[in-house]
């Protein structure tokens, strides 16, 4: 049976350590040597992603883990190659932030055959055999989308036309944040998503798609009341597009997004973004807790859900100073 635990953001940020400074694994002679872990990261598409990379790198350094880092430059095939290289190098454990959900079965089978545990961080995978990975540490993306939708319904009094900037096609947060948001809107028949397109989780993509949405709305009967962006970087790109179109983001068009990065807080304080649902990227401590535990033969939960909060303009100013990313 699946065991799930909840970790509050504060515990994650502070580091829920099972052991102290040095992570060790047993060598073939029974002696102890520092752990070597491979980390395959998607890329650097957003401020969130950079914060996650930094959290994993700094936690590895803090614990004396020898970390092999690979930046896939947004390509799943590069991630698969990186995992192949980690397996060939016989690392003790692999940490994987998978770009998309599908297509991981064969490489994860190779890792399992080599007895290398795989810790998934941030995004999940679609595999028929869940024993192919050890654990997943991630936010509940459906809940994030739902929170954004409920907040927006309240803000718009249950009536309005919404454009949606989706994340990377096939990625767990894009699929689930859409699902959660639509779920929330089901209770509000007068709230409609009139356009929806991927901006690939980056600022340039969000700006470009929003420009196209604004252009299409000119001269049409459907005015855009709100933008729902699957992450802050796309929302900040949309804010720029709205301003360049001569409109006021945050008042002419309501902007709601997900991540809770510093840039979003600054935009909320400036009145240009209305709400951001937090998605905590500080996954390093929990990831290495899992690595250490599994290498020590201790049980680890199949899934750890990171708990997130919602921030809107009413609390942004008071919270900005304490934001860690
Ligand atoms: O998987 C988490 C998402 O990926 C974050 O919301 C986004 O900013 C990132 O690129």
XYZ file of C-alpha atoms and ligand atoms in Angstrom:
335
model
C 0.000 0.000 0.000
C 1.192 3.486 -0.859
C 2.466 5.592 1.990
C 2.337 9.328 1.630
C 3.634 11.982 3.985
C 3.142 15.687 4.090
C 6.091 17.977 4.600
C 5.429 21.637 5.278
C 7.402 24.122 3.261
C 9.189 25.448 6.320
C 10.559 22.040 7.257
C 11.753 21.528 3.705
C 13.481 24.885 3.612
C 15.138 24.288 6.956
C 16.260 20.781 5.992
C 14.643 17.659 7.415
C 17.921 15.811 7.905
C 18.091 12.182 8.825
C 21.853 12.389 9.269
C 24.347 15.186 9.649
C 27.169 16.479 7.515
C 28.598 13.596 5.544
C 26.685 11.110 3.431
C 28.557 7.838 3.144
C 27.952 4.619 1.261
C 29.548 1.227 1.823
C 32.329 0.289 -0.629
C 33.076 -3.257 -1.800
C 35.434 -3.869 1.124
C 32.788 -2.844 3.620
C 34.477 0.542 4.263
C 32.644 3.849 3.904
C 33.109 6.281 1.042
C 31.292 9.545 0.245
C 28.068 9.129 -1.704
C 28.179 9.923 -5.408
C 24.826 11.018 -6.843
C 23.865 12.034 -10.370
C 21.316 14.809 -10.788
C 19.561 15.237 -14.121
C 17.926 18.638 -14.316
C 15.568 19.797 -17.105
C 17.267 23.137 -17.730
C 16.884 26.697 -16.488
C 13.567 27.816 -17.992
C 12.337 29.657 -14.895
C 13.418 31.283 -11.642
C 11.777 28.323 -9.894
C 13.989 25.843 -11.751
C 17.144 27.800 -10.893
C 16.132 27.809 -7.224
C 15.590 24.040 -7.312
C 19.011 23.445 -8.889
C 20.652 25.643 -6.264
C 18.837 23.821 -3.442
C 20.058 20.414 -4.659
C 23.602 21.624 -5.312
C 23.998 23.397 -1.981
C 22.508 20.510 -0.014
C 24.895 18.077 -1.738
C 27.833 20.311 -0.813
C 26.570 20.657 2.764
C 26.395 16.885 3.172
C 29.684 16.118 1.396
C 27.922 14.308 -1.471
C 29.889 14.101 -4.701
C 27.250 15.457 -7.129
C 27.381 14.893 -10.868
C 25.129 17.538 -12.405
C 23.649 17.412 -15.881
C 21.591 20.211 -17.488
C 19.392 18.716 -20.229
C 18.740 22.045 -21.977
C 14.995 21.245 -22.127
C 15.474 17.953 -23.976
C 14.205 14.656 -22.600
C 16.683 12.740 -24.778
C 19.516 14.575 -22.994
C 18.068 13.494 -19.660
C 17.928 9.882 -20.836
C 21.561 10.122 -22.018
C 22.595 11.627 -18.668
C 20.926 8.781 -16.793
C 22.722 6.286 -19.064
C 26.049 7.971 -18.221
C 25.283 7.954 -14.482
C 24.509 4.228 -14.684
C 27.740 3.551 -16.604
C 29.668 5.495 -13.942
C 27.962 3.400 -11.267
C 26.784 6.320 -9.148
C 25.232 5.402 -5.795
C 21.914 7.151 -6.553
C 20.198 9.213 -9.224
C 18.056 12.289 -8.675
C 15.800 13.038 -11.634
C 13.560 16.039 -12.361
C 11.764 14.599 -15.404
C 10.713 17.033 -18.112
C 7.637 15.086 -19.194
C 5.692 12.174 -17.735
C 6.065 9.604 -20.523
C 9.013 7.742 -22.007
C 11.054 6.806 -18.930
C 10.400 3.054 -18.670
C 13.482 1.680 -20.526
C 16.101 3.860 -18.826
C 14.553 3.378 -15.381
C 14.655 -0.387 -16.001
C 18.394 -0.048 -16.662
C 18.855 1.860 -13.401
C 16.904 -0.783 -11.515
C 18.937 -3.607 -13.114
C 22.107 -1.803 -11.970
C 20.546 -1.481 -8.462
C 20.787 2.302 -8.536
C 17.896 3.964 -6.681
C 16.158 6.834 -8.494
C 14.672 9.705 -6.516
C 12.208 11.787 -8.531
C 12.011 15.442 -7.581
C 9.344 17.969 -8.581
C 7.620 16.066 -11.436
C 6.267 12.552 -11.679
C 6.547 9.913 -14.418
C 4.069 7.555 -16.073
C 5.366 4.010 -15.677
C 3.443 0.759 -15.454
C 5.832 -0.514 -12.761
C 6.212 1.885 -9.850
C 9.163 -0.075 -8.477
C 11.236 1.541 -11.251
C 11.729 4.553 -9.024
C 12.236 4.790 -5.287
C 10.245 7.852 -4.344
C 8.697 11.075 -5.650
C 9.056 14.370 -3.782
C 6.721 16.956 -5.319
C 3.942 19.463 -4.862
C 0.309 18.578 -5.511
C -0.059 20.355 -8.856
C -3.793 19.624 -9.122
C -4.334 21.306 -5.753
C -2.280 24.312 -6.921
C -4.474 24.710 -10.023
C -7.596 24.343 -7.900
C -6.415 27.029 -5.471
C -5.714 29.405 -8.373
C -9.173 28.731 -9.870
C -11.019 29.210 -6.590
C -9.172 32.443 -5.902
C -9.960 33.759 -9.392
C -13.647 32.824 -9.151
C -13.889 34.894 -5.991
C -11.994 37.800 -7.539
C -14.206 37.853 -10.669
C -17.445 37.186 -8.779
C -17.876 33.965 -10.716
C -18.048 35.610 -14.144
C -15.413 36.265 -16.796
C -13.380 35.263 -19.795
C -9.981 33.720 -19.019
C -6.970 32.984 -21.180
C -4.627 30.223 -20.060
C -0.861 29.996 -20.516
C -0.017 26.334 -20.203
C 3.333 24.914 -19.153
C 5.404 22.482 -21.214
C 3.211 20.037 -23.115
C 3.261 16.596 -21.497
C 4.813 17.836 -18.230
C 3.096 16.812 -15.004
C 2.582 20.392 -13.726
C 1.046 21.498 -17.039
C -1.380 18.566 -17.094
C -2.312 18.768 -13.414
C -2.513 22.547 -13.033
C -4.924 22.652 -15.967
C -6.971 19.857 -14.424
C -7.185 21.491 -10.982
C -8.092 24.898 -12.395
C -10.830 23.441 -14.607
C -12.153 21.479 -11.647
C -12.539 24.704 -9.653
C -14.275 26.436 -12.566
C -16.885 23.683 -12.876
C -18.833 25.396 -10.091
C -18.913 28.666 -12.054
C -20.675 28.256 -15.426
C -20.112 31.925 -16.304
C -16.357 31.608 -16.076
C -14.908 30.400 -19.350
C -11.406 29.619 -20.625
C -11.599 31.218 -24.055
C -8.047 30.497 -25.200
C -5.341 28.143 -23.978
C -1.842 27.570 -25.318
C 1.597 26.497 -24.126
C 4.179 29.145 -23.276
C 6.637 26.383 -22.282
C 7.126 27.619 -18.701
C 9.349 30.523 -19.755
C 8.998 34.293 -19.853
C 9.527 34.754 -23.610
C 6.937 32.036 -24.319
C 4.392 33.639 -21.976
C 4.887 37.038 -23.574
C 4.606 35.737 -27.120
C 1.434 33.731 -26.485
C -0.168 36.599 -24.570
C 0.605 38.989 -27.423
C -1.248 36.649 -29.782
C -4.208 36.379 -27.369
C -4.425 40.175 -27.050
C -4.234 40.621 -30.806
C -7.033 38.105 -31.346
C -9.212 39.833 -28.753
C -8.917 43.221 -30.484
C -12.060 43.876 -32.453
C -13.682 40.724 -31.097
C -16.575 40.670 -28.618
C -14.612 38.622 -26.109
C -12.660 40.871 -23.813
C -9.965 39.189 -21.717
C -10.812 39.509 -18.013
C -8.016 37.362 -16.618
C -4.877 35.383 -17.411
C -4.144 32.103 -15.662
C -0.477 31.179 -16.137
C 0.874 27.784 -15.074
C 3.986 29.513 -13.710
C 5.209 32.949 -12.644
C 7.727 33.373 -15.453
C 5.005 33.071 -18.100
C 2.796 35.424 -16.046
C 5.590 37.999 -15.939
C 5.969 37.703 -19.717
C 2.202 38.207 -20.045
C 2.391 41.278 -17.796
C 4.896 42.788 -20.222
C 2.677 41.979 -23.225
C -0.352 43.557 -21.512
C 1.592 46.735 -20.742
C 2.924 46.952 -24.276
C -0.685 46.675 -25.517
C -1.489 49.816 -23.496
C -3.441 48.017 -20.769
C -2.853 47.724 -17.029
C -1.976 44.222 -15.798
C -3.461 43.614 -12.362
C -6.445 45.899 -12.949
C -7.586 45.867 -16.631
C -6.652 42.205 -16.753
C -6.353 40.087 -13.592
C -3.196 37.944 -13.519
C -2.964 34.736 -11.465
C -0.116 32.238 -11.572
C 1.826 29.560 -9.713
C 5.316 29.304 -8.107
C 5.610 32.203 -5.660
C 9.057 33.337 -6.828
C 10.537 36.691 -5.765
C 9.750 38.286 -9.158
C 6.066 37.465 -8.695
C 6.055 39.048 -5.246
C 7.683 42.178 -6.655
C 5.030 42.310 -9.388
C 2.273 41.854 -6.782
C 3.679 44.685 -4.685
C 3.777 46.835 -7.861
C 0.103 45.965 -8.489
C 0.808 44.149 -11.776
C 0.154 40.579 -10.687
C -2.757 39.651 -8.440
C -2.053 36.225 -7.015
C 0.591 33.498 -7.014
C 0.159 30.020 -5.574
C 3.402 28.842 -4.056
C 5.238 25.761 -5.355
C 8.253 25.135 -3.165
C 11.458 24.399 -5.158
C 13.716 23.897 -2.120
C 13.767 20.130 -2.509
C 17.467 19.473 -1.781
C 17.126 18.496 1.898
C 14.237 16.088 1.293
C 15.920 14.603 -1.800
C 19.127 13.778 0.060
C 17.220 12.520 3.089
C 15.635 10.029 0.703
C 18.975 9.130 -0.915
C 20.608 8.557 2.461
C 17.697 6.558 3.773
C 17.469 4.217 0.809
C 21.246 3.649 0.748
C 21.107 2.824 4.446
C 18.393 0.261 3.728
C 15.721 2.264 5.510
C 12.154 2.483 4.159
C 11.140 5.632 2.289
C 7.575 6.699 1.443
C 6.627 6.266 -2.216
C 5.474 9.873 -2.351
C 6.167 12.990 -0.316
C 3.799 15.875 -0.981
C 5.127 19.370 -0.416
C 2.474 21.632 1.064
C 2.011 24.997 -0.674
C 0.244 28.258 0.224
C -1.500 30.960 -1.750
C -0.285 34.568 -1.737
C -2.197 37.484 -3.162
C -1.628 41.231 -3.258
C -3.159 41.689 0.180
C -0.251 39.827 1.860
C 2.551 40.137 -0.724
C 4.154 43.199 0.835
C 4.360 41.662 4.301
C 5.696 38.344 2.979
C 8.270 39.506 0.409
C 11.151 39.960 2.852
C 10.941 36.357 4.035
C 10.876 34.729 0.597
C 13.867 32.452 0.043
C 13.654 32.146 -3.737
O 7.717 21.531 -12.254
C 7.611 22.750 -11.631
C 7.447 23.839 -12.621
O 8.509 23.814 -13.555
C 7.475 25.231 -12.073
O 6.219 25.729 -11.803
C 8.017 25.998 -13.206
O 8.362 27.305 -12.932
C 9.072 25.096 -13.667
O 9.703 25.403 -14.767
